mmCIF file of C-alpha atoms and ligand atoms in Angstrom:
data_model
loop_
_atom_site.group_PDB
_atom_site.id
_atom_site.type_symbol
_atom_site.label_atom_id
_atom_site.label_comp_id
_atom_site.label_asym_id
_atom_site.label_seq_id
_atom_site.Cartn_x
_atom_site.Cartn_y
_atom_site.Cartn_z
ATOM 1 C CA MET A 7 -0.273 0.286 0.357
ATOM 2 C CA ILE A 8 1.111 3.247 -0.881
ATOM 3 C CA ASP A 9 1.712 5.815 1.876
ATOM 4 C CA ILE A 10 -0.888 8.107 0.986
ATOM 5 C CA GLU A 11 -3.115 5.342 1.086
ATOM 6 C CA ARG A 12 -1.691 4.023 4.729
ATOM 7 C CA LEU A 13 -2.037 7.531 6.120
ATOM 8 C CA LYS A 14 -6.077 7.579 4.594
ATOM 9 C CA LEU A 15 -6.643 4.762 6.343
ATOM 10 C CA VAL A 16 -5.557 6.027 9.667
ATOM 11 C CA ILE A 17 -7.262 8.720 9.225
ATOM 12 C CA GLU A 18 -9.989 6.833 8.897
ATOM 13 C CA THR A 19 -10.048 4.286 12.180
ATOM 14 C CA LYS A 20 -8.010 6.020 13.902
ATOM 15 C CA ASN A 21 -9.717 8.929 16.472
ATOM 16 C CA THR A 22 -7.190 10.498 18.927
ATOM 17 C CA PHE A 23 -3.931 12.614 17.352
ATOM 18 C CA ALA A 24 -0.943 14.907 18.361
ATOM 19 C CA VAL A 25 0.379 17.694 15.944
ATOM 20 C CA VAL A 26 3.608 18.961 16.644
ATOM 21 C CA SER A 27 6.627 20.288 14.310
ATOM 22 C CA HIS A 28 9.913 21.193 15.024
ATOM 23 C CA THR A 29 11.627 23.910 18.284
ATOM 24 C CA SER A 30 11.449 27.957 17.366
ATOM 25 C CA PRO A 31 8.626 26.889 15.744
ATOM 26 C CA ASP A 32 9.012 28.904 11.706
ATOM 27 C CA GLY A 33 5.735 30.490 9.479
ATOM 28 C CA ASP A 34 5.738 26.284 7.870
ATOM 29 C CA SER A 35 5.247 24.821 10.866
ATOM 30 C CA MET A 36 2.515 27.049 12.394
ATOM 31 C CA GLY A 37 0.769 26.768 8.924
ATOM 32 C CA SER A 38 0.904 23.025 9.456
ATOM 33 C CA ILE A 39 0.198 22.004 12.468
ATOM 34 C CA LEU A 40 -2.507 24.183 12.523
ATOM 35 C CA SER A 41 -3.572 22.850 9.295
ATOM 36 C CA PHE A 42 -3.798 19.905 10.332
ATOM 37 C CA TYR A 43 -5.584 20.486 13.992
ATOM 38 C CA ASN A 44 -8.477 22.298 11.389
ATOM 39 C CA PHE A 45 -9.062 19.430 9.473
ATOM 40 C CA LEU A 46 -8.323 16.783 12.050
ATOM 41 C CA ILE A 47 -11.384 18.820 13.756
ATOM 42 C CA GLU A 48 -13.357 19.299 10.408
ATOM 43 C CA LYS A 49 -13.313 15.210 10.382
ATOM 44 C CA GLY A 50 -14.354 15.163 13.869
ATOM 45 C CA LYS A 51 -11.438 13.565 15.438
ATOM 46 C CA ARG A 52 -9.777 14.255 18.864
ATOM 47 C CA VAL A 53 -6.449 16.651 18.565
ATOM 48 C CA ASP A 54 -4.441 18.124 20.694
ATOM 49 C CA VAL A 55 -1.003 20.818 18.693
ATOM 50 C CA PHE A 56 2.031 21.096 20.537
ATOM 51 C CA VAL A 57 4.931 23.312 20.423
ATOM 52 C CA GLU A 58 7.884 24.066 22.569
ATOM 53 C CA GLY A 59 7.725 27.024 24.799
ATOM 54 C CA GLN A 60 5.471 30.173 23.727
ATOM 55 C CA VAL A 61 3.582 29.890 20.445
ATOM 56 C CA PRO A 62 4.973 33.429 18.130
ATOM 57 C CA ARG A 63 2.865 36.311 18.527
ATOM 58 C CA LYS A 64 2.441 36.604 14.652
ATOM 59 C CA TYR A 65 0.646 33.550 14.449
ATOM 60 C CA LEU A 66 -2.225 33.931 16.304
ATOM 61 C CA TYR A 67 -4.419 35.089 13.453
ATOM 62 C CA LEU A 68 -4.014 31.480 12.367
ATOM 63 C CA ASN A 69 -7.646 29.504 13.626
ATOM 64 C CA GLY A 70 -6.419 27.202 16.669
ATOM 65 C CA ALA A 71 -3.637 29.255 17.954
ATOM 66 C CA ASN A 72 -4.996 29.839 20.814
ATOM 67 C CA GLU A 73 -5.473 25.819 21.432
ATOM 68 C CA ILE A 74 -2.242 25.355 20.916
ATOM 69 C CA LYS A 75 -0.603 23.337 23.901
ATOM 70 C CA ASN A 76 2.622 22.843 25.963
ATOM 71 C CA VAL A 77 4.365 18.857 26.258
ATOM 72 C CA ASP A 78 3.225 19.009 29.912
ATOM 73 C CA LEU A 79 -0.842 18.944 28.952
ATOM 74 C CA ALA A 80 -0.117 16.127 26.958
ATOM 75 C CA GLN A 81 -2.370 13.468 28.118
ATOM 76 C CA GLU A 82 -1.020 9.530 28.611
ATOM 77 C CA SER A 83 -1.450 8.680 25.169
ATOM 78 C CA TYR A 84 -2.865 8.874 21.615
ATOM 79 C CA ASP A 85 -3.476 6.881 18.907
ATOM 80 C CA CYS A 86 -1.094 9.018 16.310
ATOM 81 C CA LEU A 87 1.428 10.981 16.233
ATOM 82 C CA ILE A 88 1.729 13.528 13.374
ATOM 83 C CA VAL A 89 5.297 15.596 12.834
ATOM 84 C CA LEU A 90 5.253 17.488 10.125
ATOM 85 C CA ASP A 91 8.039 20.105 8.543
ATOM 86 C CA CYS A 92 10.861 17.551 10.771
ATOM 87 C CA GLY A 93 13.880 16.729 9.214
ATOM 88 C CA ASP A 94 15.100 14.287 12.296
ATOM 89 C CA LEU A 95 12.933 13.884 16.023
ATOM 90 C CA ASP A 96 15.831 15.396 18.196
ATOM 91 C CA ARG A 97 13.933 18.774 16.316
ATOM 92 C CA LEU A 98 11.140 17.979 18.130
ATOM 93 C CA GLY A 99 13.288 19.404 21.300
ATOM 94 C CA GLU A 100 10.662 19.345 24.474
ATOM 95 C CA CYS A 101 8.160 17.698 22.702
ATOM 96 C CA MET A 102 9.512 15.005 22.125
ATOM 97 C CA PRO A 103 7.963 12.573 24.651
ATOM 98 C CA LEU A 104 5.164 12.511 22.220
ATOM 99 C CA THR A 105 7.180 9.911 20.469
ATOM 100 C CA GLU A 106 6.708 7.462 23.884
ATOM 101 C CA LYS A 107 3.394 8.479 24.177
ATOM 102 C CA CYS A 108 2.005 7.065 20.196
ATOM 103 C CA ASP A 109 2.302 4.095 19.059
ATOM 104 C CA LEU A 110 2.233 5.436 15.430
ATOM 105 C CA ILE A 111 4.323 8.246 14.165
ATOM 106 C CA ILE A 112 3.597 10.243 10.799
ATOM 107 C CA ASN A 113 5.869 11.854 9.730
ATOM 108 C CA ILE A 114 5.153 14.906 6.539
ATOM 109 C CA ASP A 115 8.513 16.642 5.620
ATOM 110 C CA HIS A 116 10.199 18.634 2.694
ATOM 111 C CA HIS A 117 13.820 18.630 4.049
ATOM 112 C CA ILE A 118 16.429 16.801 1.589
ATOM 113 C CA THR A 119 17.840 15.475 5.227
ATOM 114 C CA ASN A 120 15.028 13.936 6.387
ATOM 115 C CA THR A 121 15.891 10.518 8.132
ATOM 116 C CA ARG A 122 12.609 8.464 7.801
ATOM 117 C CA PHE A 123 11.769 7.840 11.596
ATOM 118 C CA GLY A 124 7.747 7.773 11.362
ATOM 119 C CA ASN A 125 6.088 4.657 10.441
ATOM 120 C CA ILE A 126 4.862 5.868 8.017
ATOM 121 C CA ASN A 127 6.877 8.874 5.574
ATOM 122 C CA ILE A 128 5.589 10.978 3.032
ATOM 123 C CA VAL A 129 8.621 13.246 2.479
ATOM 124 C CA ASP A 130 9.030 15.553 -0.600
ATOM 125 C CA SER A 131 11.935 17.751 -1.178
ATOM 126 C CA ASN A 132 10.849 19.240 -4.422
ATOM 127 C CA ALA A 133 8.114 20.479 -2.407
ATOM 128 C CA SER A 134 8.555 24.803 -1.216
ATOM 129 C CA SER A 135 6.930 24.219 2.002
ATOM 130 C CA VAL A 136 5.364 21.369 3.981
ATOM 131 C CA GLY A 137 2.160 23.206 3.133
ATOM 132 C CA GLU A 138 2.426 22.693 -0.400
ATOM 133 C CA MET A 139 2.402 19.170 0.260
ATOM 134 C CA LEU A 140 -0.712 19.318 2.648
ATOM 135 C CA TYR A 141 -2.416 20.895 0.087
ATOM 136 C CA ASP A 142 -2.685 17.497 -2.507
ATOM 137 C CA ILE A 143 -2.688 15.536 0.645
ATOM 138 C CA TYR A 144 -5.674 16.374 1.908
ATOM 139 C CA LEU A 145 -7.262 16.460 -1.831
ATOM 140 C CA GLN A 146 -6.184 13.248 -2.114
ATOM 141 C CA LEU A 147 -8.247 12.103 1.322
ATOM 142 C CA GLY A 148 -10.815 14.244 -0.139
ATOM 143 C CA HIS A 149 -11.136 16.681 2.030
ATOM 144 C CA ASN A 150 -12.448 20.094 0.659
ATOM 145 C CA ILE A 151 -9.873 23.022 1.976
ATOM 146 C CA SER A 152 -12.114 25.363 4.211
ATOM 147 C CA LYS A 153 -11.234 29.039 4.620
ATOM 148 C CA ASN A 154 -9.669 28.103 7.871
ATOM 149 C CA ILE A 155 -7.730 25.579 5.751
ATOM 150 C CA ALA A 156 -6.538 28.341 3.080
ATOM 151 C CA GLU A 157 -5.562 31.055 5.659
ATOM 152 C CA CYS A 158 -2.913 28.214 7.212
ATOM 153 C CA LEU A 159 -1.592 27.331 4.172
ATOM 154 C CA TYR A 160 -0.835 30.030 2.536
ATOM 155 C CA THR A 161 0.920 31.555 5.736
ATOM 156 C CA SER A 162 3.471 27.844 5.214
ATOM 157 C CA ILE A 163 4.537 28.750 1.571
ATOM 158 C CA VAL A 164 4.322 32.354 1.839
ATOM 159 C CA SER A 165 6.984 31.865 4.901
ATOM 160 C CA ASP A 166 9.390 28.754 3.418
ATOM 161 C CA THR A 167 9.164 30.692 0.334
ATOM 162 C CA GLY A 168 10.196 34.418 1.207
ATOM 163 C CA GLY A 169 6.976 35.756 -0.252
ATOM 164 C CA PHE A 170 7.361 33.855 -3.359
ATOM 165 C CA LYS A 171 11.079 34.739 -4.189
ATOM 166 C CA PHE A 172 13.192 31.776 -3.060
ATOM 167 C CA SER A 173 14.035 29.773 -5.981
ATOM 168 C CA ASN A 174 11.833 26.635 -3.925
ATOM 169 C CA THR A 175 9.166 28.694 -5.569
ATOM 170 C CA THR A 176 7.723 26.482 -8.461
ATOM 171 C CA SER A 177 4.457 27.357 -10.556
ATOM 172 C CA LYS A 178 3.176 24.008 -8.604
ATOM 173 C CA THR A 179 3.463 26.458 -5.691
ATOM 174 C CA MET A 180 1.832 29.512 -7.738
ATOM 175 C CA ASN A 181 -0.831 27.071 -8.387
ATOM 176 C CA ILE A 182 -1.616 25.500 -5.320
ATOM 177 C CA VAL A 183 -1.598 29.859 -4.182
ATOM 178 C CA SER A 184 -3.945 30.459 -6.431
ATOM 179 C CA LYS A 185 -6.467 27.795 -5.099
ATOM 180 C CA LEU A 186 -6.211 29.332 -2.003
ATOM 181 C CA LEU A 187 -6.813 32.514 -2.524
ATOM 182 C CA GLU A 188 -10.017 31.557 -3.850
ATOM 183 C CA LYS A 189 -11.195 30.541 -0.574
ATOM 184 C CA ASP A 190 -11.659 34.309 -0.212
ATOM 185 C CA ILE A 191 -7.974 34.494 2.378
ATOM 186 C CA ASP A 192 -7.279 37.805 3.742
ATOM 187 C CA PHE A 193 -3.306 37.323 2.099
ATOM 188 C CA THR A 194 -2.891 41.056 2.193
ATOM 189 C CA SER A 195 -3.176 41.012 5.893
ATOM 190 C CA ILE A 196 -1.098 37.878 6.295
ATOM 191 C CA TYR A 197 2.017 38.810 4.193
ATOM 192 C CA TYR A 198 1.829 41.556 6.092
ATOM 193 C CA ARG A 199 1.939 40.464 9.454
ATOM 194 C CA LEU A 200 4.520 37.831 8.189
ATOM 195 C CA PHE A 201 7.159 40.042 6.205
ATOM 196 C CA ASP A 202 6.410 44.123 7.391
ATOM 197 C CA GLN A 203 4.909 44.330 10.542
ATOM 198 C CA LYS A 204 7.629 44.193 13.509
ATOM 199 C CA THR A 205 7.683 45.543 17.286
ATOM 200 C CA LEU A 206 9.614 48.124 18.439
ATOM 201 C CA ASN A 207 11.595 45.752 20.365
ATOM 202 C CA GLY A 208 12.123 43.826 18.147
ATOM 203 C CA ILE A 209 13.594 46.278 15.996
ATOM 204 C CA LYS A 210 15.804 47.345 19.036
ATOM 205 C CA LEU A 211 17.239 43.558 18.815
ATOM 206 C CA THR A 212 17.752 44.122 15.364
ATOM 207 C CA SER A 213 20.029 46.918 15.699
ATOM 208 C CA LEU A 214 21.948 45.142 18.420
ATOM 209 C CA VAL A 215 22.353 41.781 16.277
ATOM 210 C CA VAL A 216 23.167 43.976 13.256
ATOM 211 C CA SER A 217 25.978 45.584 15.157
ATOM 212 C CA THR A 218 28.156 42.934 15.761
ATOM 213 C CA LEU A 219 28.306 41.937 12.100
ATOM 214 C CA ARG A 220 31.537 41.403 9.994
ATOM 215 C CA THR A 221 32.285 39.904 6.895
ATOM 216 C CA TYR A 222 35.329 37.300 5.898
ATOM 217 C CA LEU A 223 36.505 35.454 2.346
ATOM 218 C CA ASN A 224 36.726 38.866 0.618
ATOM 219 C CA GLY A 225 33.181 39.669 1.455
ATOM 220 C CA LYS A 226 31.544 36.235 0.279
ATOM 221 C CA VAL A 227 30.843 35.296 4.030
ATOM 222 C CA ALA A 228 28.621 37.726 6.956
ATOM 223 C CA ILE A 229 28.775 36.474 10.304
ATOM 224 C CA MET A 230 26.571 38.346 12.969
ATOM 225 C CA ASN A 231 25.353 37.368 16.950
ATOM 226 C CA LEU A 232 22.657 37.034 18.531
ATOM 227 C CA THR A 233 23.403 36.555 22.608
ATOM 228 C CA LYS A 234 20.489 36.117 25.416
ATOM 229 C CA GLU A 235 22.086 39.780 26.887
ATOM 230 C CA MET A 236 20.535 41.275 23.866
ATOM 231 C CA LEU A 237 16.935 39.499 23.954
ATOM 232 C CA GLU A 238 17.120 41.054 27.899
ATOM 233 C CA LEU A 239 18.084 44.146 26.606
ATOM 234 C CA SER A 240 15.668 44.835 23.622
ATOM 235 C CA GLY A 241 12.873 42.994 25.799
ATOM 236 C CA ALA A 242 12.408 41.622 22.489
ATOM 237 C CA THR A 243 11.750 37.769 21.606
ATOM 238 C CA GLU A 244 13.426 36.608 18.393
ATOM 239 C CA ASP A 245 10.792 36.267 16.815
ATOM 240 C CA GLU A 246 9.824 39.506 16.738
ATOM 241 C CA ALA A 247 12.664 40.416 14.715
ATOM 242 C CA GLY A 248 12.102 38.812 11.691
ATOM 243 C CA GLU A 249 14.718 36.338 9.788
ATOM 244 C CA LEU A 250 17.883 37.833 10.714
ATOM 245 C CA VAL A 251 20.050 35.494 9.536
ATOM 246 C CA ASN A 252 18.288 36.947 5.805
ATOM 247 C CA ILE A 253 20.435 40.451 6.573
ATOM 248 C CA ALA A 254 23.670 38.973 6.492
ATOM 249 C CA ARG A 255 22.799 37.272 3.746
ATOM 250 C CA ASP A 256 21.216 39.739 1.279
ATOM 251 C CA ILE A 257 24.718 41.721 1.903
ATOM 252 C CA GLU A 258 26.221 42.429 -2.366
ATOM 253 C CA ASN A 259 28.876 39.904 -2.599
ATOM 254 C CA VAL A 260 27.639 37.464 0.203
ATOM 255 C CA GLU A 261 27.180 34.291 -0.474
ATOM 256 C CA VAL A 262 26.652 33.040 2.635
ATOM 257 C CA GLY A 263 24.742 34.496 5.333
ATOM 258 C CA VAL A 264 25.648 32.932 8.948
ATOM 259 C CA LEU A 265 23.804 34.009 12.387
ATOM 260 C CA ILE A 266 25.093 32.885 16.007
ATOM 261 C CA LYS A 267 22.574 32.357 18.091
ATOM 262 C CA GLU A 268 23.171 31.376 21.799
ATOM 263 C CA ILE A 269 20.781 29.022 23.553
ATOM 264 C CA ASP A 270 22.781 28.671 26.594
ATOM 265 C CA LYS A 271 26.007 28.573 28.230
ATOM 266 C CA ASN A 272 28.526 27.483 25.775
ATOM 267 C CA VAL A 273 25.458 26.279 23.443
ATOM 268 C CA TYR A 274 24.774 27.853 19.937
ATOM 269 C CA LYS A 275 22.275 27.650 17.733
ATOM 270 C CA ILE A 276 23.530 28.334 13.749
ATOM 271 C CA SER A 277 21.835 29.550 11.384
ATOM 272 C CA LEU A 278 23.339 29.238 7.526
ATOM 273 C CA ARG A 279 21.808 31.031 3.969
ATOM 274 C CA SER A 280 23.463 30.814 1.126
ATOM 275 C CA LYS A 281 22.572 33.396 -1.812
ATOM 276 C CA ASP A 282 23.497 31.135 -5.365
ATOM 277 C CA TYR A 283 25.686 27.680 -5.450
ATOM 278 C CA VAL A 284 27.056 27.081 -1.492
ATOM 279 C CA ASP A 285 25.002 23.884 -0.071
ATOM 280 C CA VAL A 286 24.919 25.480 3.171
ATOM 281 C CA LYS A 287 22.872 22.087 4.423
ATOM 282 C CA ASP A 288 26.420 19.717 3.532
ATOM 283 C CA ILE A 289 27.826 22.134 6.414
ATOM 284 C CA ALA A 290 24.932 21.660 8.748
ATOM 285 C CA LEU A 291 24.976 18.395 8.133
ATOM 286 C CA LYS A 292 28.706 17.864 9.774
ATOM 287 C CA TYR A 293 27.599 19.196 12.889
ATOM 288 C CA GLY A 294 24.108 16.651 13.615
ATOM 289 C CA GLY A 295 21.531 19.285 12.040
ATOM 290 C CA GLY A 296 20.428 19.471 8.607
ATOM 291 C CA GLY A 297 17.974 21.558 6.103
ATOM 292 C CA HIS A 298 17.940 22.603 2.619
ATOM 293 C CA VAL A 299 20.554 23.502 -0.028
ATOM 294 C CA LYS A 300 19.762 27.553 1.082
ATOM 295 C CA ALA A 301 18.949 27.171 4.337
ATOM 296 C CA ALA A 302 19.837 24.662 6.748
ATOM 297 C CA GLY A 303 20.386 25.107 10.573
ATOM 298 C CA CYS A 304 22.585 23.154 13.538
ATOM 299 C CA THR A 305 23.070 23.566 17.030
ATOM 300 C CA ILE A 306 27.299 23.278 18.658
ATOM 301 C CA LYS A 307 28.087 23.006 22.049
ATOM 302 C CA ASP A 308 30.680 23.686 24.162
ATOM 303 C CA LYS A 309 32.908 25.808 21.993
ATOM 304 C CA THR A 310 33.058 29.464 22.032
ATOM 305 C CA ILE A 311 31.627 32.258 19.568
ATOM 306 C CA GLU A 312 34.830 32.777 18.087
ATOM 307 C CA GLN A 313 35.656 29.214 18.187
ATOM 308 C CA ILE A 314 32.893 28.265 15.789
ATOM 309 C CA GLU A 315 33.268 31.162 13.326
ATOM 310 C CA THR A 316 36.817 29.562 12.916
ATOM 311 C CA ILE A 317 35.602 26.321 12.267
ATOM 312 C CA LEU A 318 32.695 27.412 10.215
ATOM 313 C CA LEU A 319 34.687 29.848 7.866
ATOM 314 C CA LYS A 320 37.375 26.626 7.373
ATOM 315 C CA ASP A 321 34.096 24.737 5.940
ATOM 316 C CA ILE A 322 31.987 28.148 4.389
ATOM 317 C CA GLU A 323 36.094 28.500 3.025
ATOM 318 C CA LYS A 324 36.070 25.132 1.431
ATOM 319 C CA SER A 325 32.649 25.003 -0.175
ATOM 320 C CA LEU A 326 33.376 28.160 -1.910
ATOM 321 C CA GLY A 327 36.585 26.948 -3.561
ATOM 322 C CA GLU A 328 35.018 24.206 -4.808
ATOM 323 C CA VAL A 329 32.842 26.170 -7.183
ATOM 324 C CA ILE A 330 35.546 28.812 -8.030
HETATM 325 P P1 LIG B 26 16.776 27.945 11.121
HETATM 326 O O1 LIG B 26 18.373 28.720 9.936
HETATM 327 O O2 LIG B 26 15.655 29.073 10.171
HETATM 328 O O3 LIG B 26 16.526 27.595 11.792
HETATM 329 O O4 LIG B 26 16.943 26.317 10.339
HETATM 330 C C1 LIG B 26 17.099 26.605 8.658
HETATM 331 C C2 LIG B 26 16.402 25.237 7.596
HETATM 332 O O5 LIG B 26 17.229 24.678 8.675
HETATM 333 C C3 LIG B 26 14.944 25.277 8.057
HETATM 334 O O6 LIG B 26 14.365 24.575 7.513
HETATM 335 C C4 LIG B 26 15.474 24.128 9.495
HETATM 336 O O7 LIG B 26 14.039 23.197 9.488
HETATM 337 C C5 LIG B 26 16.785 23.410 8.717
HETATM 338 N N1 LIG B 26 17.362 23.208 10.689
HETATM 339 C C6 LIG B 26 17.562 24.007 11.517
HETATM 340 N N2 LIG B 26 18.279 23.814 12.477
HETATM 341 C C7 LIG B 26 18.308 22.426 12.301
HETATM 342 C C8 LIG B 26 18.687 20.834 13.351
HETATM 343 O O8 LIG B 26 19.672 21.639 14.051
HETATM 344 N N3 LIG B 26 18.841 19.501 12.246
HETATM 345 C C9 LIG B 26 17.891 19.731 11.387
HETATM 346 N N4 LIG B 26 18.018 18.259 10.693
HETATM 347 N N5 LIG B 26 17.816 20.525 10.100
HETATM 348 C C10 LIG B 26 17.900 22.211 10.927
HETATM 349 MN MN1 LIG B 27 10.228 24.926 9.111
HETATM 350 MN MN1 LIG B 28 9.885 23.922 6.003
#
């Protein structure tokens, strides 16, 4: 039986579902989990949606966002766990215990580095976003896309394509978006909230992060830091500032933008972005991370920012060299 048919059987025969995505959820995570929430509610199922920590404020317009729970409020067990936009199980962070509460794991993802950790794995690395995959999946499951679901899927797709401008945007992506607009969603307001609206504290945080910007390797690499102290000084949460790493990548002549973010003492989350030709996913994989060719990440422990910078620059220099 092909995976979509197995998924259909699961949806038809199971009753209680937990839905989750990766830690520090982005627009694709939030749109995907809440579209699945709406889908299952419309199917008359019992469903709990989980996020680690606070739900980022900018996604509160999505239907179901107020129902999202932290993992400590999970029930003893669920029939099935749906994991969306997650390349490997480690990315669940504090939500990891959910895997123990469910007999069946369904993995729906578009990361090329996906480890196929589910009992059912639907993985398409050609899809711009999980939202794009879910549009097809709901139709294949015979479900009509409601306005609530359309708002979630639009959020996923517009987020992971950087507003339809990254090279993962295809004519298929645009065809799906066109169908979503037929549901009369307020795409102007969603786009504005996701890309343009900032809080004052978010701007203060951006300014602190940008003040650390330095360039290397003939201006091909731009690196910035985000420390816990900056979060305290600005009063902002990270999502209030927008995709900070893009500021580094978007500088003229820069090929690789890097954001080194302090998570804990000597624990740093690295965000890597490339513009044209460097495969940053290969660099992230070296440190146990993953992602896409032009957007990837990993966590590095027990090193200082300076040490991390030195090792990353060596890797990036090699990748740049292989092309030049
Ligand atoms: P970001 O820099 O926005 O956190 O992540 C960029 C991309 O890489 C996203 O698609 C994200 O899911 C993926 N990614 C980030 N960190 C990790 C990681 O530690 N492991 C894996 N497998 N993927 C990651
Ligand atoms: Mn994501
Ligand atoms: Mn995604």
